[in-house]
Tab-separated table of C-alpha atoms in Angstrom:
chain	number	residue	atom	x	y	z
A	1	MET	CA	-6.573	7.696	1.295
A	2	ILE	CA	-10.348	7.723	1.155
A	3	ASP	CA	-12.072	5.481	3.673
A	4	ASN	CA	-15.571	5.069	2.314
A	5	THR	CA	-16.786	2.625	4.960
A	6	GLU	CA	-18.106	5.009	7.583
A	7	GLU	CA	-21.436	6.731	7.081
A	8	ARG	CA	-22.551	10.082	8.453
A	9	GLY	CA	-26.095	10.650	9.699
A	10	ASP	CA	-27.147	12.213	6.373
A	11	HIS	CA	-26.062	9.041	4.505
A	12	MET	CA	-23.174	10.781	2.810
A	13	PRO	CA	-19.854	8.950	2.916
A	14	SER	CA	-17.445	10.090	5.567
A	15	ILE	CA	-13.997	10.788	4.203
A	16	GLN	CA	-10.982	10.259	6.414
A	17	CYS	CA	-7.706	11.518	5.035
A	18	GLU	CA	-4.227	10.211	5.660
A	19	VAL	CA	-1.035	11.945	4.615
A	20	LEU	CA	1.320	9.309	3.207
A	21	ALA	CA	4.857	10.425	2.385
A	22	PRO	CA	7.794	8.664	0.731
A	23	ALA	CA	11.162	8.333	2.450
A	24	GLY	CA	14.306	7.586	0.488
A	25	ARG	CA	16.733	7.643	3.413
A	26	MET	CA	16.540	7.204	7.167
A	27	SER	CA	17.276	10.915	7.524
A	28	ASP	CA	13.963	11.668	5.739
A	29	ILE	CA	11.787	10.009	8.351
A	30	ALA	CA	12.028	12.407	11.315
A	31	PRO	CA	11.239	15.510	9.199
A	32	LEU	CA	8.268	13.737	7.608
A	33	ILE	CA	6.916	12.896	11.048
A	34	GLU	CA	7.526	16.484	12.216
A	35	VAL	CA	5.511	17.959	9.319
A	36	GLY	CA	2.571	15.666	10.030
A	37	ALA	CA	2.812	12.564	7.862
A	38	ASP	CA	0.394	9.935	9.174
A	39	ALA	CA	2.215	7.172	7.346
A	40	ILE	CA	5.536	6.787	5.564
A	41	TYR	CA	6.445	4.410	2.797
A	42	VAL	CA	9.818	3.085	1.755
A	43	GLY	CA	10.905	0.904	-1.146
A	44	LEU	CA	12.282	-2.548	-0.371
A	45	SER	CA	15.769	-2.912	-1.807
A	46	GLY	CA	15.752	-4.936	-4.996
A	47	TYR	CA	11.959	-4.970	-5.231
A	48	SER	CA	11.021	-1.324	-5.584
A	49	ALA	CA	10.327	0.814	-8.641
A	50	ARG	CA	12.081	3.653	-6.838
A	51	PRO	CA	15.723	4.470	-7.595
A	52	ARG	CA	18.086	1.957	-5.953
A	53	SER	CA	19.724	4.770	-4.003
A	54	SER	CA	16.431	5.319	-2.177
A	55	ASP	CA	15.643	1.682	-1.343
A	56	PHE	CA	15.734	0.299	2.196
A	57	THR	CA	17.226	-3.064	3.111
A	58	VAL	CA	15.223	-5.284	5.471
A	59	ASP	CA	17.457	-4.121	8.351
A	60	GLU	CA	16.880	-0.467	7.428
A	61	VAL	CA	13.135	-1.069	7.257
A	62	MET	CA	13.316	-2.515	10.785
A	63	GLU	CA	15.170	0.590	11.970
A	64	ALA	CA	12.617	2.852	10.263
A	65	LEU	CA	9.755	0.836	11.759
A	66	GLU	CA	11.021	1.497	15.264
A	67	VAL	CA	11.179	5.267	14.664
A	68	VAL	CA	7.821	5.447	12.890
A	69	HIS	CA	5.927	3.331	15.408
A	70	LYS	CA	7.487	5.215	18.325
A	71	ALA	CA	5.890	8.341	16.816
A	72	LYS	CA	2.596	6.414	16.517
A	73	ARG	CA	2.655	6.543	12.725
A	74	LYS	CA	2.419	3.758	10.145
A	75	LEU	CA	5.109	2.303	7.917
A	76	PHE	CA	4.382	0.826	4.486
A	77	VAL	CA	6.876	-1.000	2.288
A	78	ALA	CA	6.679	-0.773	-1.506
A	79	VAL	CA	7.304	-3.925	-3.512
A	80	ASN	CA	6.320	-2.571	-6.898
A	81	ALA	CA	9.065	-3.653	-9.288
A	82	ASN	CA	8.782	-6.579	-11.656
A	83	VAL	CA	9.669	-9.655	-9.608
A	84	PRO	CA	10.633	-12.798	-11.523
A	85	GLY	CA	8.978	-15.991	-10.263
A	86	GLU	CA	12.324	-17.461	-9.205
A	87	ARG	CA	12.715	-14.607	-6.674
A	88	TYR	CA	9.302	-15.095	-5.015
A	89	GLU	CA	10.669	-17.355	-2.246
A	90	GLU	CA	13.493	-14.937	-1.415
A	91	LEU	CA	11.013	-12.051	-1.318
A	92	ALA	CA	8.557	-14.121	0.735
A	93	GLU	CA	11.175	-14.592	3.465
A	94	SER	CA	11.741	-10.825	3.650
A	95	ILE	CA	7.996	-10.156	3.720
A	96	LYS	CA	7.485	-12.718	6.509
A	97	THR	CA	10.202	-10.971	8.548
A	98	LEU	CA	8.656	-7.535	8.010
A	99	ASP	CA	5.158	-8.858	8.709
A	100	ALA	CA	6.265	-10.393	12.014
A	101	ALA	CA	8.054	-7.160	12.966
A	102	GLY	CA	4.882	-5.109	12.575
A	103	VAL	CA	5.165	-3.300	9.247
A	104	ASP	CA	1.671	-1.954	8.645
A	105	ALA	CA	1.284	-2.621	4.913
A	106	VAL	CA	3.019	-3.776	1.779
A	107	ILE	CA	2.325	-1.926	-1.477
A	108	ILE	CA	2.367	-4.330	-4.431
A	109	SER	CA	1.967	-3.789	-8.169
A	110	ASP	CA	1.977	-7.355	-9.545
A	111	TYR	CA	-1.296	-9.326	-9.470
A	112	GLY	CA	0.472	-12.698	-9.251
A	113	LEU	CA	2.620	-11.460	-6.386
A	114	ILE	CA	-0.471	-10.107	-4.600
A	115	HIS	CA	-2.050	-13.547	-4.858
A	116	TYR	CA	1.140	-15.289	-3.704
A	117	LEU	CA	1.878	-12.997	-0.757
A	118	SER	CA	-1.755	-12.881	0.384
A	119	LYS	CA	-1.346	-16.503	1.436
A	120	ILE	CA	1.654	-15.856	3.702
A	121	ILE	CA	0.958	-12.424	5.213
A	122	VAL	CA	-0.518	-12.620	8.696
A	123	ASN	CA	-0.648	-9.046	10.018
A	124	MET	CA	0.242	-6.585	7.252
A	125	GLU	CA	-2.346	-5.114	4.973
A	126	ILE	CA	-1.925	-5.456	1.228
A	127	HIS	CA	-2.216	-2.229	-0.719
A	128	VAL	CA	-2.251	-2.214	-4.518
A	129	SER	CA	0.217	0.176	-6.132
A	130	THR	CA	-0.874	2.701	-8.712
A	131	LEU	CA	1.567	0.857	-10.983
A	132	ALA	CA	-0.819	-2.130	-11.022
A	133	GLY	CA	-3.109	-0.241	-13.371
A	134	VAL	CA	-6.459	-0.744	-11.658
A	135	TYR	CA	-8.924	0.858	-14.053
A	136	ASN	CA	-12.334	-0.628	-13.265
A	137	TYR	CA	-14.467	-2.009	-10.475
A	138	ARG	CA	-14.070	-5.614	-11.679
A	139	ASP	CA	-10.332	-5.372	-10.982
A	140	VAL	CA	-11.190	-3.949	-7.558
A	141	GLU	CA	-13.613	-6.796	-6.812
A	142	MET	CA	-10.990	-9.399	-7.756
A	143	LEU	CA	-8.319	-7.694	-5.643
A	144	LYS	CA	-10.682	-7.476	-2.679
A	145	GLU	CA	-11.272	-11.246	-2.973
A	146	MET	CA	-7.480	-11.685	-2.757
A	147	GLY	CA	-7.431	-9.821	0.575
A	148	VAL	CA	-6.416	-6.346	-0.591
A	149	LYS	CA	-7.367	-3.562	1.840
A	150	ARG	CA	-6.455	-0.467	-0.215
A	151	ILE	CA	-6.286	0.499	-3.860
A	152	ILE	CA	-3.972	3.331	-4.869
A	153	LEU	CA	-5.851	4.821	-7.791
A	154	SER	CA	-4.077	5.488	-11.058
A	155	SER	CA	-3.368	9.171	-11.646
A	156	ASP	CA	-4.738	8.945	-15.177
A	157	LEU	CA	-8.272	8.040	-14.074
A	158	PHE	CA	-11.053	10.575	-14.472
A	159	VAL	CA	-13.072	11.465	-11.376
A	160	ASP	CA	-16.179	9.664	-12.683
A	161	GLU	CA	-14.104	6.482	-13.149
A	162	MET	CA	-12.874	6.711	-9.554
A	163	VAL	CA	-16.405	7.283	-8.291
A	164	ASP	CA	-17.642	4.261	-10.258
A	165	MET	CA	-15.062	1.997	-8.607
A	166	ILE	CA	-15.758	3.358	-5.145
A	167	ASP	CA	-19.537	3.090	-5.634
A	168	HIS	CA	-19.274	-0.546	-6.762
A	169	VAL	CA	-16.829	-1.583	-4.000
A	170	PRO	CA	-17.348	0.900	-1.147
A	171	ASP	CA	-15.820	-1.211	1.638
A	172	LEU	CA	-12.156	-0.734	0.677
A	173	ASP	CA	-9.775	2.117	1.284
A	174	TYR	CA	-8.834	4.174	-1.765
A	175	GLU	CA	-5.794	6.375	-2.094
A	176	ILE	CA	-5.338	9.260	-4.465
A	177	VAL	CA	-1.801	10.304	-5.375
A	178	ALA	CA	-1.495	14.067	-5.393
């Protein structure tokens, strides 16, 4: 993650890094914390682009949240699969539960779903998945207007394209997948 909002005395952007690691099972979480992950993300069962065997149910997310927050780390939940409109209400109920419980962010890939969930989320941040295909600063501006706090940059962007987006919309967090 690149936080471009803080400035150093020499007017160069300050870069704060965060190590974000994926967990596919509850047994993954403690080792990830031990090796220094600042944040952990899990896929929400039925709504994640990750293999079904590595998805977390709402109850499992709640269990993971307790462990992660006890270690003073953050927990993000990925909702980056194609979600048909008729499942939005069902998903919204799960998101409301996770939001109220204190999940730190939801990672979303669908623009319509971002718009929909931005109206019901109270505490969680919205992060845009690399699967959303954000390729220019106009996309970033639109997403920022929808309440997005972080853009996970596509791995097929060139450095100058990333810099252009960050220069045009410097007051968001940006994440680079390595």
